[in-house]
Short mmCIF file of C-alpha atoms and ligand atoms in Angstrom, two decimals:
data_model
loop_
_atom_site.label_atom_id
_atom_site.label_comp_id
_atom_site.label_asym_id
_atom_site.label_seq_id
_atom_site.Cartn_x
_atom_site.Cartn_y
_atom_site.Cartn_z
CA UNK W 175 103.00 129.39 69.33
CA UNK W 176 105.99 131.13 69.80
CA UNK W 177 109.12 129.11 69.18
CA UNK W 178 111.27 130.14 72.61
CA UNK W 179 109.94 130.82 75.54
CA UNK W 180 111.75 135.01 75.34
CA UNK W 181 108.86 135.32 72.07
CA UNK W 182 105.33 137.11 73.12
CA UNK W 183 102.84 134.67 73.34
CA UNK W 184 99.81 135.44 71.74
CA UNK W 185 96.78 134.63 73.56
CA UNK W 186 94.17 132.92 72.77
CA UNK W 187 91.00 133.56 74.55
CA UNK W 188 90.56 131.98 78.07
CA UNK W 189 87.96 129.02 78.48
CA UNK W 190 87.69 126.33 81.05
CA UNK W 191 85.29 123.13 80.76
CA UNK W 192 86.45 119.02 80.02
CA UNK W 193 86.00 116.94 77.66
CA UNK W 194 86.05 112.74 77.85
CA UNK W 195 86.40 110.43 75.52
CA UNK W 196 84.36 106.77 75.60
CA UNK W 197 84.11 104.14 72.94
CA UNK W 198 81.38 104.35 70.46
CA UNK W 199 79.33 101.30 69.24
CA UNK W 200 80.92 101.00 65.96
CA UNK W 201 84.60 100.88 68.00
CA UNK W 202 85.60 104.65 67.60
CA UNK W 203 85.39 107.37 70.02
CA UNK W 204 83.13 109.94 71.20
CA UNK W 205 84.82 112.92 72.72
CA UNK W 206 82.43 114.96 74.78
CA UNK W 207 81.86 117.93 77.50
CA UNK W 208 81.40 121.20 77.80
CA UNK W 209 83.03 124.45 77.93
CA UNK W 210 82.96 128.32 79.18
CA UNK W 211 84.41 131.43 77.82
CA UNK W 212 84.08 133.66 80.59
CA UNK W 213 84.99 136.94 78.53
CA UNK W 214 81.91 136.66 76.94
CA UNK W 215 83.40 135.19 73.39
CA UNK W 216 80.41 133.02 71.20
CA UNK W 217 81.72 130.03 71.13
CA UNK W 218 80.87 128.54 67.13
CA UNK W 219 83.18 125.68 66.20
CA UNK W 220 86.24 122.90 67.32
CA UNK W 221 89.82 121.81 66.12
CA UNK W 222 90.62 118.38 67.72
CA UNK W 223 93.81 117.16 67.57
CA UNK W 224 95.74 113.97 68.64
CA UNK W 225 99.27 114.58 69.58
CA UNK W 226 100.20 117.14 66.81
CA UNK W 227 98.33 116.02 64.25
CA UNK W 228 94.57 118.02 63.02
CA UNK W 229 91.95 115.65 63.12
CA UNK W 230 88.95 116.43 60.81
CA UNK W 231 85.62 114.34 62.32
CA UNK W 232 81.87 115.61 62.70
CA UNK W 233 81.15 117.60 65.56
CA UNK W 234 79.02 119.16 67.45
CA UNK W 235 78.96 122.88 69.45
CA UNK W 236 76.47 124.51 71.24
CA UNK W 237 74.54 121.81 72.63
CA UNK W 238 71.87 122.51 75.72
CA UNK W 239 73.84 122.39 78.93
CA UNK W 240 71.28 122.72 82.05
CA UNK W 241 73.87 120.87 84.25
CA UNK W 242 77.04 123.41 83.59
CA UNK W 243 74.17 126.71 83.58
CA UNK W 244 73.30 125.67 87.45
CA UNK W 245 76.85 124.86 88.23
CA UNK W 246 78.12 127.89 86.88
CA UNK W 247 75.07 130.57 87.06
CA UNK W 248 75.13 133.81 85.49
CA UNK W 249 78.59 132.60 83.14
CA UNK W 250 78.15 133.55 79.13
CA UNK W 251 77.11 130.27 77.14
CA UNK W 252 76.54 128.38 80.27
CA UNK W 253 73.39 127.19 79.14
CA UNK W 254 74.50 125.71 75.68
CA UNK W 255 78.01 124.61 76.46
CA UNK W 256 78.13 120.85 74.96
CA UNK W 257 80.01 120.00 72.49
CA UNK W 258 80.40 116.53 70.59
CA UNK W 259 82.53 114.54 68.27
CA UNK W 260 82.40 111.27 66.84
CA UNK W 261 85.79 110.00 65.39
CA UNK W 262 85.08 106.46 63.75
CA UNK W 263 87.44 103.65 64.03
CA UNK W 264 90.76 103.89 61.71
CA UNK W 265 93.94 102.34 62.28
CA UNK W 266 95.41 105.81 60.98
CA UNK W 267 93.03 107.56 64.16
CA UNK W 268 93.19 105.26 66.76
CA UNK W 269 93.12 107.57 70.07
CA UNK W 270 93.76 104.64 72.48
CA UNK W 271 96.57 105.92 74.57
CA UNK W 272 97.00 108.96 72.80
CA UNK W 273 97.01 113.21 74.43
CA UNK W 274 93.84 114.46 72.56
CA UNK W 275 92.70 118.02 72.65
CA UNK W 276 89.45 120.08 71.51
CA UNK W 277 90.66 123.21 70.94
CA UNK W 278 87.45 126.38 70.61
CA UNK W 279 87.13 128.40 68.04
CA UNK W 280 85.06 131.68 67.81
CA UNK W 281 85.95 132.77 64.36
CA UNK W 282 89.63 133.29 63.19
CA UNK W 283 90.47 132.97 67.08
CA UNK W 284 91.29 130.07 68.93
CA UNK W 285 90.52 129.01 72.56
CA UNK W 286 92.73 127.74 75.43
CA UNK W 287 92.29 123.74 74.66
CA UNK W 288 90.93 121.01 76.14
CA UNK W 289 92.78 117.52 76.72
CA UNK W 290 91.59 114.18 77.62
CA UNK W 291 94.45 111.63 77.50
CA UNK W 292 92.44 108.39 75.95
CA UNK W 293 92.98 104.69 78.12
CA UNK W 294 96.07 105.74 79.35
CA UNK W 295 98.50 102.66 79.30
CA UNK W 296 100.34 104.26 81.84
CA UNK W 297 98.71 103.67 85.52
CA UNK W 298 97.15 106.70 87.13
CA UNK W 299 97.55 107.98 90.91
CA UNK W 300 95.72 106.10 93.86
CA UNK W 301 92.90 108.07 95.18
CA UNK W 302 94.45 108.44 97.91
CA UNK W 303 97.51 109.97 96.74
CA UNK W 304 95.66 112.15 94.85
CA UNK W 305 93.50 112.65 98.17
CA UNK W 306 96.42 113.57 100.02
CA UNK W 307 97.56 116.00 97.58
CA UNK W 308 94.34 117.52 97.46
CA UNK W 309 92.64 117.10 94.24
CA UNK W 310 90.84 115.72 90.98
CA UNK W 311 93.12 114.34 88.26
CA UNK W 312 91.73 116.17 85.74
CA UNK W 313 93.41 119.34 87.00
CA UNK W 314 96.31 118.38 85.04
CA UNK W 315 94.61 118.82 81.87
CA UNK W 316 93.27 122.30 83.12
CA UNK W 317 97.04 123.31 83.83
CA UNK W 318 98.36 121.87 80.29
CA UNK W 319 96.29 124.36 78.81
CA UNK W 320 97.54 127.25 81.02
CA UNK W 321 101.42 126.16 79.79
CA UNK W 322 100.32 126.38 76.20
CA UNK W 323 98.51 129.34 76.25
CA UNK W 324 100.03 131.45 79.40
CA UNK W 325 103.72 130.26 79.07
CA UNK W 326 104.24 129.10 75.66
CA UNK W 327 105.08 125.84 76.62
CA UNK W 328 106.60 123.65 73.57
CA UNK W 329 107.09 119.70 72.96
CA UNK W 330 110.63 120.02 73.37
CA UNK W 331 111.19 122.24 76.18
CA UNK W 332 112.39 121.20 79.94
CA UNK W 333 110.01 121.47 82.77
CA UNK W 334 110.40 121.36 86.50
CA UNK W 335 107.60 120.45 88.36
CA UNK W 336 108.27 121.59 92.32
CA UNK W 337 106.38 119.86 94.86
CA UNK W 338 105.02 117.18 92.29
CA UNK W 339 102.76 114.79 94.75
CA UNK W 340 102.14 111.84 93.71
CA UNK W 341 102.80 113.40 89.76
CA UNK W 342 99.01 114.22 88.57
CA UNK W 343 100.48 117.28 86.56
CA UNK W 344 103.17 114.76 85.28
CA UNK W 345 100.67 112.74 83.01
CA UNK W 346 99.35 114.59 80.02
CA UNK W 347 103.01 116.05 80.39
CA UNK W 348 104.53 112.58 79.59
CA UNK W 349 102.59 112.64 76.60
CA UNK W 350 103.12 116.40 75.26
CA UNK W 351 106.94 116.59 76.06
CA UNK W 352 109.30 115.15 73.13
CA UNK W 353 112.84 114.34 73.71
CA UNK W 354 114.63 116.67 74.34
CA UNK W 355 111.98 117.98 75.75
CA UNK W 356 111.93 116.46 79.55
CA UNK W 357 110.14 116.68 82.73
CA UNK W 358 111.82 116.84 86.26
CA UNK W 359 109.84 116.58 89.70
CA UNK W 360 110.52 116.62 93.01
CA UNK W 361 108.70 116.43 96.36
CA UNK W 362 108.78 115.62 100.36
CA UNK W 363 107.18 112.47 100.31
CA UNK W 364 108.96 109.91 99.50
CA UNK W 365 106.22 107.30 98.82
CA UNK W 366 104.09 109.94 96.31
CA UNK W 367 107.52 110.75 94.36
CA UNK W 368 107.89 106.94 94.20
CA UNK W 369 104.36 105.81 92.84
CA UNK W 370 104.78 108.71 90.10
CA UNK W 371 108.03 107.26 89.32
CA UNK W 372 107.32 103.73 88.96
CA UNK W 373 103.89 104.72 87.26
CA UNK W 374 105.38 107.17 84.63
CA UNK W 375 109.10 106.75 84.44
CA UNK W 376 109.16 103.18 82.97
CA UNK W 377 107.05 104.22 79.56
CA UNK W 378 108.01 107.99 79.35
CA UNK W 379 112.34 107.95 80.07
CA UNK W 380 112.21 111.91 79.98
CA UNK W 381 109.99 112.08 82.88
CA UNK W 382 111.83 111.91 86.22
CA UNK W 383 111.23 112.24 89.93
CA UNK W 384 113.30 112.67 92.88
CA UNK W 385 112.08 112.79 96.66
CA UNK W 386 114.05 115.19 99.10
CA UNK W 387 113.87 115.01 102.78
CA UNK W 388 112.53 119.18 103.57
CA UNK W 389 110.49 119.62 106.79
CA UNK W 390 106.64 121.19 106.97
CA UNK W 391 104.63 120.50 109.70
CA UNK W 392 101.49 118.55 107.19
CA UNK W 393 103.37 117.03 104.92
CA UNK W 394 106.73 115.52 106.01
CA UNK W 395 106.73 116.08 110.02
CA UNK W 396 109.96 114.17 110.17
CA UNK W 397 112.30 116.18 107.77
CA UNK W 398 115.19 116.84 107.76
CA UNK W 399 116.12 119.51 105.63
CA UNK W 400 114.91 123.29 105.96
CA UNK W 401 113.07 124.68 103.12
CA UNK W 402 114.56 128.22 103.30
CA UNK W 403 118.22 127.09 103.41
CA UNK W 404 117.49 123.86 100.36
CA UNK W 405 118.96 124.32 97.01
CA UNK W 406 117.42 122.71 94.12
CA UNK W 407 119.09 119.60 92.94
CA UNK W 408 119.66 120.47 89.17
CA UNK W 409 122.03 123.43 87.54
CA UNK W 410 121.60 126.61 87.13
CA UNK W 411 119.40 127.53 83.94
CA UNK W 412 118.56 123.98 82.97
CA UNK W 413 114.45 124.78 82.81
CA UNK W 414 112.07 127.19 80.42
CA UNK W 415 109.46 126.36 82.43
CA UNK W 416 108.60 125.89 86.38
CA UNK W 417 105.53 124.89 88.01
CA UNK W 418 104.27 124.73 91.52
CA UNK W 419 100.71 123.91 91.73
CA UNK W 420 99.17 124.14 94.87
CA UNK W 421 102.87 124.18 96.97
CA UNK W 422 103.08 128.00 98.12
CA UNK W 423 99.79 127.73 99.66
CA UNK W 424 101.57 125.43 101.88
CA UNK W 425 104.47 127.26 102.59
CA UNK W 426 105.84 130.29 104.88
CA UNK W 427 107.22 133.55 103.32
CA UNK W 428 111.31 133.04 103.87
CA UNK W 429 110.67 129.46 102.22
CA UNK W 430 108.96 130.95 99.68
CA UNK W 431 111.53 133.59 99.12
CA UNK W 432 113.89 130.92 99.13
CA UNK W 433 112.18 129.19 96.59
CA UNK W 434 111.87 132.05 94.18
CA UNK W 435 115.57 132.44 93.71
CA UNK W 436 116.48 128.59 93.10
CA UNK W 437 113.51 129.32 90.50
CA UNK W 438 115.32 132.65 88.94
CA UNK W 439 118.87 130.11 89.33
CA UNK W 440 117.12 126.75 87.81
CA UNK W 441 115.18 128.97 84.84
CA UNK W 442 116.80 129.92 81.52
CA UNK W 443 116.91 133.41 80.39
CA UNK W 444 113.36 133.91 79.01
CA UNK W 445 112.02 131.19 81.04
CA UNK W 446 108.88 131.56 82.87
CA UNK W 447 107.60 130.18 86.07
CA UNK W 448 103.57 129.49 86.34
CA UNK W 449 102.57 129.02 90.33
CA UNK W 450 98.94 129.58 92.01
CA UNK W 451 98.90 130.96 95.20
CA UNK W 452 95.91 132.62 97.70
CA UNK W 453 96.91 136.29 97.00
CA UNK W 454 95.46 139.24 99.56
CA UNK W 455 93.68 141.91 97.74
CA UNK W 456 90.99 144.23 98.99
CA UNK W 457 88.34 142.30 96.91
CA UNK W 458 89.77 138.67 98.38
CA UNK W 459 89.34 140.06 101.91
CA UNK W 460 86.41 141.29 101.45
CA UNK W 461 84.98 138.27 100.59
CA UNK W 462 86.48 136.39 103.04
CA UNK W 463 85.00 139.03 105.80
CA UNK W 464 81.93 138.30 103.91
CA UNK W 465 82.00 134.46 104.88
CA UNK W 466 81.78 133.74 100.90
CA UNK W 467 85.71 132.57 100.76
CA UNK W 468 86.38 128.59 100.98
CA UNK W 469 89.70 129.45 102.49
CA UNK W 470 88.77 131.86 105.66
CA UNK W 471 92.54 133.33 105.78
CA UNK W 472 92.13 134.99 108.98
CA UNK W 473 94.57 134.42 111.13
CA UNK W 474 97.28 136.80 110.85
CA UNK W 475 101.40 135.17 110.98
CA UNK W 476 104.44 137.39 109.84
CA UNK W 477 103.84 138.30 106.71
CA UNK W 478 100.90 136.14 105.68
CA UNK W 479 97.56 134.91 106.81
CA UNK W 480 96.35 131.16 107.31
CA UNK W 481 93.14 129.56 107.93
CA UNK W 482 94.40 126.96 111.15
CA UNK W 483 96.14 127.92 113.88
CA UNK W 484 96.26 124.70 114.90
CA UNK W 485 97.85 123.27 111.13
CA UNK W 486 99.49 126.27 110.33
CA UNK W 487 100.50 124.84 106.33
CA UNK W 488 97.34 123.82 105.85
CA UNK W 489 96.12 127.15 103.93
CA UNK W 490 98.41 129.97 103.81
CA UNK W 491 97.90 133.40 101.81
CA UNK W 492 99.92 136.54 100.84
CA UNK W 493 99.39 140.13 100.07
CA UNK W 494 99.44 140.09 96.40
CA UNK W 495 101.49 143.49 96.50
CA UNK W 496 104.36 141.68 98.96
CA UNK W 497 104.28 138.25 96.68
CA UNK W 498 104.99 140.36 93.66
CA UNK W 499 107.53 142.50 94.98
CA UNK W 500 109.27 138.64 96.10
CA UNK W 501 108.99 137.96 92.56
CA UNK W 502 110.72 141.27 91.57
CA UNK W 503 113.42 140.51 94.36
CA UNK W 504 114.02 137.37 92.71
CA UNK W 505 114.67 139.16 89.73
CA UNK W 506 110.99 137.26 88.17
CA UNK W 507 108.93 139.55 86.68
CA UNK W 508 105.65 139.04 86.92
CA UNK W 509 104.04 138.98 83.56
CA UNK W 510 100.16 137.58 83.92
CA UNK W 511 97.54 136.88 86.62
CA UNK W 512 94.55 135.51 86.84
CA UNK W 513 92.13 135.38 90.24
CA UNK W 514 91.17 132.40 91.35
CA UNK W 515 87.46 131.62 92.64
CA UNK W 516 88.97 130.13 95.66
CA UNK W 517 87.26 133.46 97.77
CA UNK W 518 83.92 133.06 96.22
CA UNK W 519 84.57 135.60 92.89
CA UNK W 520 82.79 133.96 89.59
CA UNK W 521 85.14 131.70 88.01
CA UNK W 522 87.57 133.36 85.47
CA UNK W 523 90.18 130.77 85.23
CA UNK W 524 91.49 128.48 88.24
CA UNK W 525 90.29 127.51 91.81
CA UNK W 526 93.59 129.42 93.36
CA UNK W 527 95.46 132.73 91.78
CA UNK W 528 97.61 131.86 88.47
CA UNK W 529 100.95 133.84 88.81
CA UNK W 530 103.15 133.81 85.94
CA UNK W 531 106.23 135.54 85.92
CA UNK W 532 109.72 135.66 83.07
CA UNK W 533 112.92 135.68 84.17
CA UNK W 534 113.50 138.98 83.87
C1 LIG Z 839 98.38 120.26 97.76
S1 LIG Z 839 99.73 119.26 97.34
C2 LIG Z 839 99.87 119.57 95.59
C3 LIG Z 839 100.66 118.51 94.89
C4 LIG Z 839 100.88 118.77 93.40
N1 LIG Z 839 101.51 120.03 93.16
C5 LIG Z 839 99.57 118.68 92.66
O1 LIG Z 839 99.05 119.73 92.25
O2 LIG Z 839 99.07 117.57 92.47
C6 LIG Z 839 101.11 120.14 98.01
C7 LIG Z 839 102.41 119.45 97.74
O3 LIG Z 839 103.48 120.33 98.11
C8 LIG Z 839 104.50 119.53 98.66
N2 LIG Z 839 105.39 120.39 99.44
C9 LIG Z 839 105.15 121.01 100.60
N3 LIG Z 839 106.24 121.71 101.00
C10 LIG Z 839 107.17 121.55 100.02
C11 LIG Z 839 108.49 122.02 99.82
N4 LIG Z 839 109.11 122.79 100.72
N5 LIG Z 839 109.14 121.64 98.71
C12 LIG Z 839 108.56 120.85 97.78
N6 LIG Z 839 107.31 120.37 97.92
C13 LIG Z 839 106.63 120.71 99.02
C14 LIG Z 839 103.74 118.51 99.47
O4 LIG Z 839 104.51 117.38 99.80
C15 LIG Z 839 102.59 118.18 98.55
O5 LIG Z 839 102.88 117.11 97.69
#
């Protein structure tokens, strides 16, 4: 791991999969689930670890995984994902409330981790805030590992989260980030910024949300504020990383260009900004012609493509060469990408396009 976020980052091999945690009978855990490498890589051992520490315990790889093989047909290892560890009960290894990860090893190499956080103290988003925001909880974990191993995310860098919801990405975040290390988020409704703020702020001081009144036609009607004239509430280069999960699919072009350079302003030199987006490209259209895409981005606006005339936020894609020459406009340089299966491709990494891009 690289110690600032200017260092290459190494990378570990891409995998994608979850692991829980219950209690066992003799009051331990059991960590357990599954996971893919879709490069291909044999998959033939585990590191766990709680918080920083290594945590040595039996385990199991390679178990027989029918259920993941017919979810994910045709992906290497699919049929003999499982893995398995049993971590007996030690007042020096209690994981009750703790981040855990199950990191894969194939070899020497290392994997892009798992992470479960264990009976949470903290309590997590409504369904339906999470509902409204579109998604499962355990997305969060997925994205942890994309900071670690994309970005080079450390314990005691800063983090801005933009369009945070009701603060699902905020969780395992709480638990990763050390002081001075901090988390900021902000979003357009009010009441989802709230419940992650009375939820998370209480226990974890560094993690902080703010609610600002911006207009878009699905999520705040009644706003105020225009998102292509608004101007990010914190300094200039006060971050080494920014996020936006999920945010620019809801969003029009001069927003978005707006948004890139309070990004570039907000980010420290080195700093890098991870964002997914539904990005154009002859194979994405193609599908999409072909019926196979979950996000039928047809409809042609200036400068982008959306699924509802009628909600025009609800979906809304770019021409991957146009996004990344935004980026480069922003002075952001785009650095790593990896397609989404949102248009009906095999899964690689995420459900939408990973961007991530350095301040160049
Ligand atoms: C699909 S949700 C994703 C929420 C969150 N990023 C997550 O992954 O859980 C989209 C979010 O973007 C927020 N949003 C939309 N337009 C925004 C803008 N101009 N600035 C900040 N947030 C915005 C919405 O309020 C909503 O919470």
């Amino acid at each position: 791991m690289r110690s600032s976020p200017s260092e290459p980052v190494a990378p570990p091999f891409p995998a994608f999969g979850l692991v829980e945690a219950e209690r066992s009978p003799t009051g331990g855990h059991i960590l357990s689930g599954w996971w893919i490498a879709p490069a291909g890589v044999v998959i033939d051992g585990l590191t766990t670890r709680v918080g920083d520490r290594e945590l040595q315990a039996p385990h199991r790889v390679g178990q027989p995984s029918p259920d993941v093989a017919k979810a994910h047909p045709g992906l290497p290892g699919a049929e003999r994902a499982r893995f398995r560890v049993e971590v007996g009960a030690s007042p020096e290894w209690d994981l009750a409330n703790q981040l855990v990860s199950v990191v894969p090893r194939s070899g020497a190499r290392t994997g892009t981790p798992l992470f479960t956080l264990v009976e949470p103290r903290v309590p997590l988003p409504r369904k339906e805030d999470l509902q409204v925001t579109g998604g499962a909880f355990r997305a969060c974990y997925e994205f942890l590992g994309y900071f670690l191993t994309r970005t080079g995310l450390q314990p005691q860098h800063s983090v801005l989260e933009v369009g945070c919801g009701c603060g699902r990405m905020a969780y395992p975040l709480a638990y990763y980030l050390r002081p001075p290390g901090r988390y900021e988020g902000f979003d357009i409704v009010a009441h989802l910024v709230a419940a992650a703020s009375s939820a998370l702020t209480p226990t974890f001081p560094h993690v902080r949300f703010q609610a600002v009144d911006l207009w878009n036609s699905v999520y705040n009607p009644n706003g105020r504020l225009r998102a292509s004239e608004f101007a990010f509430p914190y300094p200039e280069a006060s971050f080494d990383l920014v996020f936006l999960t999920s945010v620019f699919t809801h969003m029009f072009p001069p927003d978005v260009r707006r948004y890139l350079a309070e990004i570039r302003r907000v980010l420290r030199p080195g700093g890098r900004v991870l964002l997914t987006a539904f990005l154009l490209t002859p194979e994405s259209e193609g599908l999409i012609a072909a019926g196979r895409s979950s996000q039928p981005l047809i409809h042609v606006r200036p400068e982008c493509k959306i699924t509802k005339p009628e909600e025009p936020e609800a979906a809304v894609g770019f021409v991957r060469e146009d996004f990344e020459r935004w980026l480069r406009d922003a002075r952001l340089e785009p650095i790593d990408h990896a397609p989404g299966f949102w248009c009906g491709r095999p899964r690689q990494a995420s459900y939408q396009d990973l961007v991530i891009a350095a301040r160049a």
